[in-house]
Each structure stands twice: as structure tokens, then as C-alpha cells.
mmCIF file of C-alpha atoms and ligand atoms in Angstrom:
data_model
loop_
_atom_site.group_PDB
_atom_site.id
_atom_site.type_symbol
_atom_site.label_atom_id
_atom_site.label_comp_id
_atom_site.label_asym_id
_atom_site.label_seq_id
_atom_site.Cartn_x
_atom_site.Cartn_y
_atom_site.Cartn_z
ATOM 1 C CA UNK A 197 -9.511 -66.291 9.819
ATOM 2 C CA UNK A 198 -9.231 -62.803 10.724
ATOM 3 C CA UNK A 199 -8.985 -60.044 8.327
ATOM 4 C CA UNK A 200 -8.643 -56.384 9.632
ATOM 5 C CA UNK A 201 -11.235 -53.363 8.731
ATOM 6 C CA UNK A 202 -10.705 -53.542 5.103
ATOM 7 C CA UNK A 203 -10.471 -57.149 4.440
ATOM 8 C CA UNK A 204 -7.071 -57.659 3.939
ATOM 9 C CA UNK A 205 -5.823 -60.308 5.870
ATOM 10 C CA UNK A 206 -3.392 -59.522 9.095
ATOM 11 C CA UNK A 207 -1.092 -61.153 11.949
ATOM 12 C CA UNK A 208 -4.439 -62.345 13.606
ATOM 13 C CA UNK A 209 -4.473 -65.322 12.027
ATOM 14 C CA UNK A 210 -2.607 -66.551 14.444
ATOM 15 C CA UNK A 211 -4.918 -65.284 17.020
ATOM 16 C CA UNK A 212 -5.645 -68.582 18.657
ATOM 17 C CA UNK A 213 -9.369 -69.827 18.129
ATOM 18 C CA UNK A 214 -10.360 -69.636 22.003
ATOM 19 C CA UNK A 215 -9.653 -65.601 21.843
ATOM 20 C CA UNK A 216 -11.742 -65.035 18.790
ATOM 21 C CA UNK A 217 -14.612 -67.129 19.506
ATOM 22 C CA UNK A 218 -14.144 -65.006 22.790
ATOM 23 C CA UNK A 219 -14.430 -62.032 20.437
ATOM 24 C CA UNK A 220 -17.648 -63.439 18.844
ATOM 25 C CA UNK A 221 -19.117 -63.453 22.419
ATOM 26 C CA UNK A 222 -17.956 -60.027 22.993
ATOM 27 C CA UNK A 223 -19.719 -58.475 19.816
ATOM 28 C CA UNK A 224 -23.239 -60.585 21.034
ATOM 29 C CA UNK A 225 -23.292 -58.756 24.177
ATOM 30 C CA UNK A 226 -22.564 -55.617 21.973
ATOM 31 C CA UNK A 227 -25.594 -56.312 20.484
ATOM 32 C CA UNK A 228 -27.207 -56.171 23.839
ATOM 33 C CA UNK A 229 -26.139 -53.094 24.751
ATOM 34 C CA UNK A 230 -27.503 -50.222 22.811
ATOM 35 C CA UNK A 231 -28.455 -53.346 20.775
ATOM 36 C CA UNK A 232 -29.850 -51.003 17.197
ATOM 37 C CA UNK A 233 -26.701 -51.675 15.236
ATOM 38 C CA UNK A 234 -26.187 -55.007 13.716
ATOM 39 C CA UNK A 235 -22.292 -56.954 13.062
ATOM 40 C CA UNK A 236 -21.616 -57.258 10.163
ATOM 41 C CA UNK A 237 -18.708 -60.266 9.030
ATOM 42 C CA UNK A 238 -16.069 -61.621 11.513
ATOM 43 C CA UNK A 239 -15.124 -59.594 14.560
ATOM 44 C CA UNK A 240 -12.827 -57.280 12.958
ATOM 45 C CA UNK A 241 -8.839 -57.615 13.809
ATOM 46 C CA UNK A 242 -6.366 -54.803 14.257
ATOM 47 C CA UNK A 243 -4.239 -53.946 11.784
ATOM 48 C CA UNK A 244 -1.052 -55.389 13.382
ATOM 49 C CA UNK A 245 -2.072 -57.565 15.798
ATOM 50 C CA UNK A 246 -2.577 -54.926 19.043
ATOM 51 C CA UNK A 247 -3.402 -56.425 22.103
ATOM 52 C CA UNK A 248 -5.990 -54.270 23.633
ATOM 53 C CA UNK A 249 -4.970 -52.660 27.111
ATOM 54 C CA UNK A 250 -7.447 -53.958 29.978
ATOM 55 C CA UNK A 251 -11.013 -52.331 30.513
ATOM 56 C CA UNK A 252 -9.746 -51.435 33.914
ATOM 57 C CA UNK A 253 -6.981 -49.195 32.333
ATOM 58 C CA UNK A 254 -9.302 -47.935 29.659
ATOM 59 C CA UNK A 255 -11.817 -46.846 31.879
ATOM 60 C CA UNK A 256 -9.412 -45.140 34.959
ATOM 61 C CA UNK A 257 -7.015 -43.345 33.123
ATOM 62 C CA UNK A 258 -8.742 -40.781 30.776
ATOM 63 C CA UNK A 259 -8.678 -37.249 29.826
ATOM 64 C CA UNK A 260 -12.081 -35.258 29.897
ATOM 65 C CA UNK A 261 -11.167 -31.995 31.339
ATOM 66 C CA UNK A 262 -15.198 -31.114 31.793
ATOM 67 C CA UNK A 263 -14.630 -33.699 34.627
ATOM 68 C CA UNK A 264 -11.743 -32.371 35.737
ATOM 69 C CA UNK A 265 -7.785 -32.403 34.728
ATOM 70 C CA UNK A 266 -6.841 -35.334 36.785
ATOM 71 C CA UNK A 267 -6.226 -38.742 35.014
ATOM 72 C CA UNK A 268 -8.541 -40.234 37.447
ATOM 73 C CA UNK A 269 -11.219 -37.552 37.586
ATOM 74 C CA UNK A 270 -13.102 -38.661 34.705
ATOM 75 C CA UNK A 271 -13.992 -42.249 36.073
ATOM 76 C CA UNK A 272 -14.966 -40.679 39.038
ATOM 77 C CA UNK A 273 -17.082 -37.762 37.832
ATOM 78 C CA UNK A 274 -18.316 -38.391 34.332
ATOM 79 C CA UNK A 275 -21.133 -40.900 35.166
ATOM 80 C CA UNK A 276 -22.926 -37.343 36.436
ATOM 81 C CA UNK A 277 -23.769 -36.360 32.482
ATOM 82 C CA UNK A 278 -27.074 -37.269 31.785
ATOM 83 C CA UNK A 279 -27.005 -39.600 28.042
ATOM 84 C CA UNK A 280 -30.172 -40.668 28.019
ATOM 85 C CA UNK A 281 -32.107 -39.252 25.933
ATOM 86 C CA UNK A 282 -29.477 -38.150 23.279
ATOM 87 C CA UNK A 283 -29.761 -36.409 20.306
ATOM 88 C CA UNK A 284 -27.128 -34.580 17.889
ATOM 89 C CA UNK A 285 -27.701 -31.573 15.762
ATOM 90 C CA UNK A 286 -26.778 -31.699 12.163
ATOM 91 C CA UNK A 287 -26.611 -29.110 10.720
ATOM 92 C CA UNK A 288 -25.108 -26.761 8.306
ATOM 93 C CA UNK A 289 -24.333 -27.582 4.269
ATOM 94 C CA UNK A 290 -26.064 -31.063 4.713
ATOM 95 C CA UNK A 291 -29.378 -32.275 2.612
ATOM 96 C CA UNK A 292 -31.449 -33.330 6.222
ATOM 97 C CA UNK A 293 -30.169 -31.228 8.581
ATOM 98 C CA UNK A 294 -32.390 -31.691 12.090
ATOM 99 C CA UNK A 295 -31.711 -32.454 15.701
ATOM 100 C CA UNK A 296 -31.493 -36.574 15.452
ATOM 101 C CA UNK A 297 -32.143 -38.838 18.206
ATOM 102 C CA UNK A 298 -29.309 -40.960 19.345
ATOM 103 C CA UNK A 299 -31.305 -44.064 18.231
ATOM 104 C CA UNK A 300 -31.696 -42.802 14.901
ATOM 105 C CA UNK A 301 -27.928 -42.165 14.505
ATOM 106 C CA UNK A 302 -27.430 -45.830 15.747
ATOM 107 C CA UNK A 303 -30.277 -47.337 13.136
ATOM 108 C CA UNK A 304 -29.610 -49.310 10.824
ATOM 109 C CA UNK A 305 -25.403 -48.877 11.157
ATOM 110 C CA UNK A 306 -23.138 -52.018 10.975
ATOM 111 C CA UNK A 307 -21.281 -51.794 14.349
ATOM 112 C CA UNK A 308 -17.833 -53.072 14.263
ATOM 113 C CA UNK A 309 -15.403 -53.785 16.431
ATOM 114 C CA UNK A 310 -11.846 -51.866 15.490
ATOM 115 C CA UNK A 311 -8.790 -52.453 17.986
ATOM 116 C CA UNK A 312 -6.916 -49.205 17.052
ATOM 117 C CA UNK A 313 -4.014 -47.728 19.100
ATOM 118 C CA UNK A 314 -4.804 -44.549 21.113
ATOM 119 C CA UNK A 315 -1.778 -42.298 21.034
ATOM 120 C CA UNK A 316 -2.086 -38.700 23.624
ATOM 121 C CA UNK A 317 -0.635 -35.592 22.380
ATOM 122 C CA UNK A 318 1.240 -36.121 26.333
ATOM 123 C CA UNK A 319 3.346 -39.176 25.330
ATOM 124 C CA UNK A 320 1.493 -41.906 26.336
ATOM 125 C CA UNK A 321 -0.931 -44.556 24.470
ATOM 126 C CA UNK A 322 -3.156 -46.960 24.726
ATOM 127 C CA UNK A 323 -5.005 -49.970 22.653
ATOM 128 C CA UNK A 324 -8.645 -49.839 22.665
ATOM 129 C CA UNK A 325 -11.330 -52.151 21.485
ATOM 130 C CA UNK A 326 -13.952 -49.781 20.083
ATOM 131 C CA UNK A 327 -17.137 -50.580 18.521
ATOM 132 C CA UNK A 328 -18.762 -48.038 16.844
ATOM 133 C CA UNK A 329 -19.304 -47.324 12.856
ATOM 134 C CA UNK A 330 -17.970 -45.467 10.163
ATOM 135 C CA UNK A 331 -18.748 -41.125 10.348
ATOM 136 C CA UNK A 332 -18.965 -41.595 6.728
ATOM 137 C CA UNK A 333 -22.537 -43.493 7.183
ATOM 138 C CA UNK A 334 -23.899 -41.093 9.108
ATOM 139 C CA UNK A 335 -22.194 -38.442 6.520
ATOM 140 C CA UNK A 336 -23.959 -39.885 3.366
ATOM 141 C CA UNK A 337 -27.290 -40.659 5.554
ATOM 142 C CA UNK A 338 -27.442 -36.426 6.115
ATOM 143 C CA UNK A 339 -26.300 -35.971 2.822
ATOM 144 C CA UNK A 340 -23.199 -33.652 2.604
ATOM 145 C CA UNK A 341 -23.651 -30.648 0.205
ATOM 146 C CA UNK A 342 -21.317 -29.764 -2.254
ATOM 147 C CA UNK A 343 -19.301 -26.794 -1.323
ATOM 148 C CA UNK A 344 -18.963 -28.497 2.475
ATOM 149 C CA UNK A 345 -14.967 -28.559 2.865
ATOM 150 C CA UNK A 346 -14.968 -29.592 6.819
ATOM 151 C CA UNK A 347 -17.005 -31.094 9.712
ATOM 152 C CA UNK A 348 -17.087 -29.480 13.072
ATOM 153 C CA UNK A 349 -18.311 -31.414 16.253
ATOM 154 C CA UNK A 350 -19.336 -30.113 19.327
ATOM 155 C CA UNK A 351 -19.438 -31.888 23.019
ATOM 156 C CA UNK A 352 -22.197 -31.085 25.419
ATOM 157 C CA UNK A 353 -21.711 -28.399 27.747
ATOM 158 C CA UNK A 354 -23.649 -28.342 30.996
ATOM 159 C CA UNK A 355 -21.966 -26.705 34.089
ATOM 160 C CA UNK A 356 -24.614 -28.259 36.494
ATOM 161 C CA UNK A 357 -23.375 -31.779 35.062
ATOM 162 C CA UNK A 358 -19.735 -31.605 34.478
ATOM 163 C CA UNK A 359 -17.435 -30.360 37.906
ATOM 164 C CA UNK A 360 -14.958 -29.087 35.789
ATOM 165 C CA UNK A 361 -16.275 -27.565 33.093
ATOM 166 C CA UNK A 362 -17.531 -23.969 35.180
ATOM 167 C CA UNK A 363 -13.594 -23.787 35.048
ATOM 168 C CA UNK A 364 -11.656 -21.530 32.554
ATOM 169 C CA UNK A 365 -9.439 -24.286 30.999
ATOM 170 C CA UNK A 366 -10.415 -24.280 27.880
ATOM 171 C CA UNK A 367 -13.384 -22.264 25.537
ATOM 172 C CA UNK A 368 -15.805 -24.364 26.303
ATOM 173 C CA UNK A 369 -17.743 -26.549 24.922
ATOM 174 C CA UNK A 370 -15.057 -28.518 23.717
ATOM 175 C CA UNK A 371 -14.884 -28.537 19.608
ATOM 176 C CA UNK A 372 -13.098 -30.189 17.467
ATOM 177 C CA UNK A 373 -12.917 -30.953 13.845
ATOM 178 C CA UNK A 374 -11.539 -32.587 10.711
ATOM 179 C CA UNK A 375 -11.349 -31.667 7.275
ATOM 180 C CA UNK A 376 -14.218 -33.578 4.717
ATOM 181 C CA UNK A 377 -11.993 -36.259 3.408
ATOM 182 C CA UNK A 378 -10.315 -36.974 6.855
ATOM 183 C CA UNK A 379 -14.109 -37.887 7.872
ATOM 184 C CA UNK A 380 -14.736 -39.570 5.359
ATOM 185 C CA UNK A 381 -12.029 -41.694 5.262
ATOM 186 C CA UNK A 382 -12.960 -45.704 6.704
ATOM 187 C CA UNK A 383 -10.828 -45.636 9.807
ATOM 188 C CA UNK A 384 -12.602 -42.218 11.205
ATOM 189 C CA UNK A 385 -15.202 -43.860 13.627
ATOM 190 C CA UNK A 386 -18.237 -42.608 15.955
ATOM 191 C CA UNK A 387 -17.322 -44.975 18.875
ATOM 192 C CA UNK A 388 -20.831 -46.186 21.052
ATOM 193 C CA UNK A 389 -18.781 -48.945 23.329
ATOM 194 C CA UNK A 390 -15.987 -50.889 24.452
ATOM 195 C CA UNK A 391 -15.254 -54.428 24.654
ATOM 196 C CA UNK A 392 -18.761 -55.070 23.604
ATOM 197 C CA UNK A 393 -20.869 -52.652 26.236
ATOM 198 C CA UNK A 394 -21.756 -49.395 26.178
ATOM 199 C CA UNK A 395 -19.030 -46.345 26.659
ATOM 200 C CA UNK A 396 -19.155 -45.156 29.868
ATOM 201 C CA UNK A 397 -19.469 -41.572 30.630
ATOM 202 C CA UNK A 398 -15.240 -41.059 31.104
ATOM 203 C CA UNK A 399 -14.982 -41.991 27.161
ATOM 204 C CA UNK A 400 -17.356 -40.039 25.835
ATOM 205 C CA UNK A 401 -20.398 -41.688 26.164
ATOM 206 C CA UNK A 402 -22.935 -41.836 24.309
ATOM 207 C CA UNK A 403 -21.265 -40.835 21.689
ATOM 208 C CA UNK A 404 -17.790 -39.986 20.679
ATOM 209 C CA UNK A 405 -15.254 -39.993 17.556
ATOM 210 C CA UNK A 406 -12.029 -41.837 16.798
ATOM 211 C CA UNK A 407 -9.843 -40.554 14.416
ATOM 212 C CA UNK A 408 -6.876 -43.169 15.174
ATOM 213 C CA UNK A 409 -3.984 -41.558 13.347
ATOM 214 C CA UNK A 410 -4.059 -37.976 14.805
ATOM 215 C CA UNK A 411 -3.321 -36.862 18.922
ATOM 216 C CA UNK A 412 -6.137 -38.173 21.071
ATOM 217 C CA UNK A 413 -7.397 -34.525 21.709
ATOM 218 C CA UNK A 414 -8.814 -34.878 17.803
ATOM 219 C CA UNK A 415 -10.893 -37.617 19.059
ATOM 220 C CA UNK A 416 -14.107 -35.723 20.841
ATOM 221 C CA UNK A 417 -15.971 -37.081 23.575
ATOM 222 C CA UNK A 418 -19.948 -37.056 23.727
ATOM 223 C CA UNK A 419 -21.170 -35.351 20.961
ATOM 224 C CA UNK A 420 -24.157 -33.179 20.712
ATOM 225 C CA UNK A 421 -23.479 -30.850 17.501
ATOM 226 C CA UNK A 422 -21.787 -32.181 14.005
ATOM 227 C CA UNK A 423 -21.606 -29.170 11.220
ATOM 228 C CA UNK A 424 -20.579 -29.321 7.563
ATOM 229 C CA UNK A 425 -18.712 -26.167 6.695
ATOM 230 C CA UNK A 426 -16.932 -24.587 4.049
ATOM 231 C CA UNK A 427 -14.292 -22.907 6.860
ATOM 232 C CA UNK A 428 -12.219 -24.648 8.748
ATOM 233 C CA UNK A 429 -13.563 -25.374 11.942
ATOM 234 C CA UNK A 430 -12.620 -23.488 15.555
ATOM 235 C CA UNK A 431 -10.925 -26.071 17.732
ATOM 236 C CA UNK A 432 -10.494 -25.785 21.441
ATOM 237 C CA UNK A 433 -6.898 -27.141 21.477
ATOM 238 C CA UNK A 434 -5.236 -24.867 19.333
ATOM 239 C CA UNK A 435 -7.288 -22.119 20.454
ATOM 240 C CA UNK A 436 -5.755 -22.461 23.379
ATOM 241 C CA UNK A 437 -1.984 -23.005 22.147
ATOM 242 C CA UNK A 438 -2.108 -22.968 18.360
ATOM 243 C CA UNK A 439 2.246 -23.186 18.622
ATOM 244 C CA UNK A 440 1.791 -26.045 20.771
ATOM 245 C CA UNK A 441 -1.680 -27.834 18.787
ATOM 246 C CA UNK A 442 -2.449 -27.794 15.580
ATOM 247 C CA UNK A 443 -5.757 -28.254 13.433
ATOM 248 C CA UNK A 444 -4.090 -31.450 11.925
ATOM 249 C CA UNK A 445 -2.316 -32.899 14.619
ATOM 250 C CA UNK A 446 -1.361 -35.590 13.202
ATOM 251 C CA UNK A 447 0.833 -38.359 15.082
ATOM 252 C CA UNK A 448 3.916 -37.552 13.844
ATOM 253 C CA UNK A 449 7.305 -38.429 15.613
ATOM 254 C CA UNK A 450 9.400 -35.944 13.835
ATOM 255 C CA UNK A 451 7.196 -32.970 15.004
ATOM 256 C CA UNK A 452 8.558 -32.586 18.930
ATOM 257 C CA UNK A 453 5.677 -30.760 20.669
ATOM 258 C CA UNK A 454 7.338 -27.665 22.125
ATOM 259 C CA UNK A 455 7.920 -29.012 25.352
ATOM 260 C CA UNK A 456 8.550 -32.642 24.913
ATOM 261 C CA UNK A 457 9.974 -35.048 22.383
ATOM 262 C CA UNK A 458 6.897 -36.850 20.247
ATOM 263 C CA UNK A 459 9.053 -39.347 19.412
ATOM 264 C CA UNK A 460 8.554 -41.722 21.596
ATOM 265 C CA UNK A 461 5.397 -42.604 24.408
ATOM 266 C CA UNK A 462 4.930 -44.208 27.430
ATOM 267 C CA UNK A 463 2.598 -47.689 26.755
ATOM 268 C CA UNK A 464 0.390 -47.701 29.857
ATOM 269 C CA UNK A 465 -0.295 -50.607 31.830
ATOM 270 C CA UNK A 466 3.002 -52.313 30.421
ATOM 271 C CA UNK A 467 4.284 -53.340 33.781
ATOM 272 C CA UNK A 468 4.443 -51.582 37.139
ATOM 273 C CA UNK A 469 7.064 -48.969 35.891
ATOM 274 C CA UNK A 470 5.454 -48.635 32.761
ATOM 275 C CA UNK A 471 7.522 -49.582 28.927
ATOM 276 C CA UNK A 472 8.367 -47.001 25.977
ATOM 277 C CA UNK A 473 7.838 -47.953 22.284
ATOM 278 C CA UNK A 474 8.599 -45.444 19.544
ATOM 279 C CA UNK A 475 6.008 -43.728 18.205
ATOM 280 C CA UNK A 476 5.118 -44.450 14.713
ATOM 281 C CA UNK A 477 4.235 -42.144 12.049
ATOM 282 C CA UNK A 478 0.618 -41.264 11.659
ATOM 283 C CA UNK A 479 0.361 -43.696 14.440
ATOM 284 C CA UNK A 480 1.064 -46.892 12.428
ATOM 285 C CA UNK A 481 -1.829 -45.868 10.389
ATOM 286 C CA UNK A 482 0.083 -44.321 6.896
ATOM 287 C CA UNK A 483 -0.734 -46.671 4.825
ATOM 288 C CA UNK A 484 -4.538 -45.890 5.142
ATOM 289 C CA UNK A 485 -3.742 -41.888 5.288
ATOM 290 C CA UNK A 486 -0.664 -40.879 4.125
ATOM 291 C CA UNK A 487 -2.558 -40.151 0.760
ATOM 292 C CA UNK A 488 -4.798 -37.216 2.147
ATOM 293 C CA UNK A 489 -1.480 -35.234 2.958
ATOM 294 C CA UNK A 490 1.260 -35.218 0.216
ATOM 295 C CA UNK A 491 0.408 -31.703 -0.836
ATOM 296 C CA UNK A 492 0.720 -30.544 2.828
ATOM 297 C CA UNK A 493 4.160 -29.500 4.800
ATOM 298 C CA UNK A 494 3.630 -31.943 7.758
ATOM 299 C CA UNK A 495 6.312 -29.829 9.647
ATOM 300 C CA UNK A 496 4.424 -26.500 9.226
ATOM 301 C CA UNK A 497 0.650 -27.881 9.090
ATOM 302 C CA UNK A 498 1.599 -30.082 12.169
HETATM 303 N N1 LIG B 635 -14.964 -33.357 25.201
HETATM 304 C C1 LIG B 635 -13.716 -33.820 25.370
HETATM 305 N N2 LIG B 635 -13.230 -34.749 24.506
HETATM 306 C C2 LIG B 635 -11.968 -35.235 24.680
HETATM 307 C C3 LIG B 635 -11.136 -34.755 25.732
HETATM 308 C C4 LIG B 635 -11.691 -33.774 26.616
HETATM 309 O O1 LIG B 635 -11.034 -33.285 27.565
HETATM 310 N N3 LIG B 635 -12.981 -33.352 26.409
HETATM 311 N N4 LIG B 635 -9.847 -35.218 25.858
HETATM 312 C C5 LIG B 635 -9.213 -35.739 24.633
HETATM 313 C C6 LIG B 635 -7.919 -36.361 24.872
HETATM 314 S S1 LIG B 635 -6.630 -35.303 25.223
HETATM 315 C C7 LIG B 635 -7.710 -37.699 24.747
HETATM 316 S S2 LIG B 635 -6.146 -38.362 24.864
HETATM 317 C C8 LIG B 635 -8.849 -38.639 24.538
HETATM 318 C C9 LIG B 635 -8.843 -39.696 25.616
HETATM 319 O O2 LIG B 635 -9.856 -40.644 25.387
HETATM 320 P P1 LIG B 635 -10.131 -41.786 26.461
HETATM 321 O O3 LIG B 635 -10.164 -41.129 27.811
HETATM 322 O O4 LIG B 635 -11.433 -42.407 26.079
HETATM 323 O O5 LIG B 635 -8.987 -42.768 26.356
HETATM 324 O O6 LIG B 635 -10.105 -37.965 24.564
HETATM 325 C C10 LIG B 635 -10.131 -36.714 23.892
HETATM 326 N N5 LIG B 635 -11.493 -36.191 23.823
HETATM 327 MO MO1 LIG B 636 -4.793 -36.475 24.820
#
């Protein structure tokens, strides 16, 4: 029977037997991979059912502008950044602030499996088969300070390793970040694979978040730096265009982005021309985070 992240039960009990048991399979060559996390419970069911788009698509059609602006430059590139060894800083209002090996981040962490939908401030989405486990473990295992009102990440920057990052496209390194209770909350994930292996180096690897209800630019690839603050964070995207990207940036099809219509994206790998769906508020995802936001104007704090 499959339930989805928070144990309620979903449309994948229908899922026929053969393609969870596949699941199962999937999760025990997880285990293989960076193999320091343990599963906890059944392999853990979308929310509505998704189908998850191939690991072909998920892998060749990325955006990771140190690699380049092209949709095909990350696959191509990205393997260049060294991962091994990893560590992230944590530091800031935290109780154990250090520099913490990417083995030690992994310890001891139930990795799941969560199918969430992917949807690009550009229009188009995707469904992706992460594994990975809560931020909020790793949040309570450093011990957030009171006082701490966001957390800012940082991605690696190294010029010698990444072709397009010696390029002026955006203040590098790229940062991101997400107000306390938005990392907190149980979808916000640090993502370590795919389908059961390892990320590869065009989604972030090692190391990356997945924040499923706001624009995919939120969702910050290969992270060296994570920093409880009492200001809210810089963030590389609305540095750049803060009328076009906001700190929120929440999915939100009644908020057209300047230059297109939000209300609708392009579902890729549905078919050789492509189909549209209509893009749902906070992504589908409201009824887990609609809460954290009824004080805010979602047309102002977009
Ligand atoms: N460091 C970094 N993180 C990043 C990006 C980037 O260019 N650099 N692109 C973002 C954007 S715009 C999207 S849509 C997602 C894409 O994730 P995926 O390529 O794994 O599907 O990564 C996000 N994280
Ligand atoms: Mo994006």
C-alpha cells in the first residue's frame, strides 16, 4: 500500500505491485550508492500519483549556468566539479557550527525517496524521483539558535572547474535561500540521488536542495555553505532582476513573470512536440504550505 511523505494514503494504491516492488529495488541500490543513509518504511509515493519523467530527460535537460546557459551544457560539462571529498560549512546562529564532511551530513539520515514535480521559473516542468532527507534533520542536528529567522546556502564556486562560471551572468557563487519555517517545513529536502544512484554533477551533485513548491531557481545545486541568519538572505536571482524574481518565488499561476504568462508550462518529454498542463498553485503543493503565507500579499511578495 503506498502512502505519500506524510503517511496519508494517495492514488498509488493503485500503483500496480510489479512497479513498486520495482521501487523497493530502486531504494536497495540507493543504499549502494553513497550507501550512509538508511530507508526508512515503504518507498514513499507522490502526492498525486506523478509519473516520474525518464532519467534520460532528467539528466540532459538542466539548468546550471556555472556550466554554461545551454539546456544541454550541464550534462556535458558538470561531471568536471570535483565532489569527492565534500564538506559544507555551517555556520552562523547555529549551536555546532564547523565545516562538516559530506559523510557526516549523510550519517545517520533516513533517505527517502519523494517523486515531487519540478516546475522552472521558464515555463516548463518536470517529475523527479529524488532521494535525499529532510533539511530539517540536518537543522536540529546543528542546532538552530533562537533569534535565526532564515537559512542561506551557498554553491561552490571554482572557475578552474566550472566553464561557465568565469562568466558575468550572475554574482557568483550562486546563493539562495529560504526563510526558517520554509526549511523547516517536511517537503524542503537536501537531494543526494535519483532513481536510486547518486546525483550526477548536472543536478547538483553531491549535494543539492528541493524546495518543491517554489520556481526551480530556489532549489540550489551543490552546496558548500548553509548559514542561519537573522536577515534575509542575498539571492542571486533577484539580485539580478528583483522585478522579474523574487525572494519567495513561489509557484504561483496568477503572478505572470514580466515577460511570460506563469500560468501554464510546457511538460517535457510529453511527446515529440511536447504537452501543456496548467500550472497549479504552489505547484500542487498548498495543502502542505499554504499555511506559512496567509499573512503575506502573494501578488506583492511574489
Ligand atoms: N548552483 C545552481 N543551482 C541551480 C541552478 C544554477 O544555475 N546554479 N539552476 C536552478 C534552476 S533555474 C532550476 S530549474 C533547477 C534545475 O534543476 P535540475 O537541472 O536538476 O532539473 O536548478 C536550480 N539550481
Ligand atoms: Mo529554473
Amino acid at each position: 500500500m503506498a502512502r505519500n511523505w506524510n503517511g496519508k494514503l494517495t492514488e498509488n494504491d493503485v500503483t500496480p505491485e510489479g512497479l513498486y516492488l520495482n521501487r523497493r529495488q530502486i531504494m536497495a541500490g540507493a543504499m549502494a550508492g553513497l550507501g550512509l543513509g538508511s530507508i526508512a518504511g515503504p518507498a514513499l509515493a507522490a502526492p498525486t500519483g506523478l509519473t516520474p519523467n525518464t532519467l534520460e530527460e532528467i539528466t540532459n535537460y538542466n539548468n546550471y549556468y556555472e556550466f554554461g546557459t545551454g539546456k544541454e551544457d550541464p550534462a556535458e560539462y558538470a561531471h568536471n566539479l570535483t565532489t569527492a571529498p565534500w564538506s559544507v560549512e555551517i555556520n552562523g546562529m547555529v549551536d555546532k557550527p564547523g565545516t562538516y564532511a559530506l559523510e557526516d551530513i549523510v550519517k545517520g539520515k533516513d533517505i527517502e525517496e519523494r517523486i515531487y514535480r519540478l516546475r522552472c521559473v521558464e515555463a516548463w516542468s518536470m517529475v523527479i524521483p529524488w532521494n535525499g532527507f529532510q533539511l530539517s534533520a540536518l537543522l536540529d542536528q546543528v542546532g538552530v539558535q533562537s533569534g535565526a529567522k532564515y537559512v542561506a546556502f551557498e554553491t561552490a564556486y571554482r572557475p578552474d572547474e566550472m566553464i561557465g562560471a568565469s562568466r558575468p551572468v550572475l554574482d557568483w557563487p550562486y546563493r539562495e535561500g529560504l526563510r526558517l519555517d520554509e526549511a523547516m517545513n517536511p517537503l524542503t529536502l537536501l537531494a543526494t540521488g535519483i532513481y536510486g544512484k547518486d546525483l550526477l554533477g548536472q543536478n547538483g551533485a553531491p549535494l543539492r536542495l528541493v524546495v518543491p513548491w517554489k520556481y526551480g531557481f530556489k532549489s540550489i545545486k551543490s552546496i558548500v555553505r548553509i548559514t542561519l541568519q537573522e536577515e534575509q538572505p542575498f539571492t542571486s536571482w533577484k539580485d539580478a532582476n528583483h522585478r522579474e524574481y523574487g525572494f519567495y518565488s513561489n509557484v504561483n499561476p496568477t503572478v505572470d513573470h514580466p515577460r511570460w504568462s506563469q500560468a501554464t508550462e510546457r511538460v517535457i518529454g510529453a511527446g515529440l512536440f511536447g504537452s501543456r498542463r496548467e500550472t497549479d498553485m504552489f505547484n500542487g503543493y498548498g495543502d502542505e504550505v499554504a499555511g506559512m503565507y496567509s499573512d503575506l500579499d502573494l501578488q506583492k511578495n511574489f
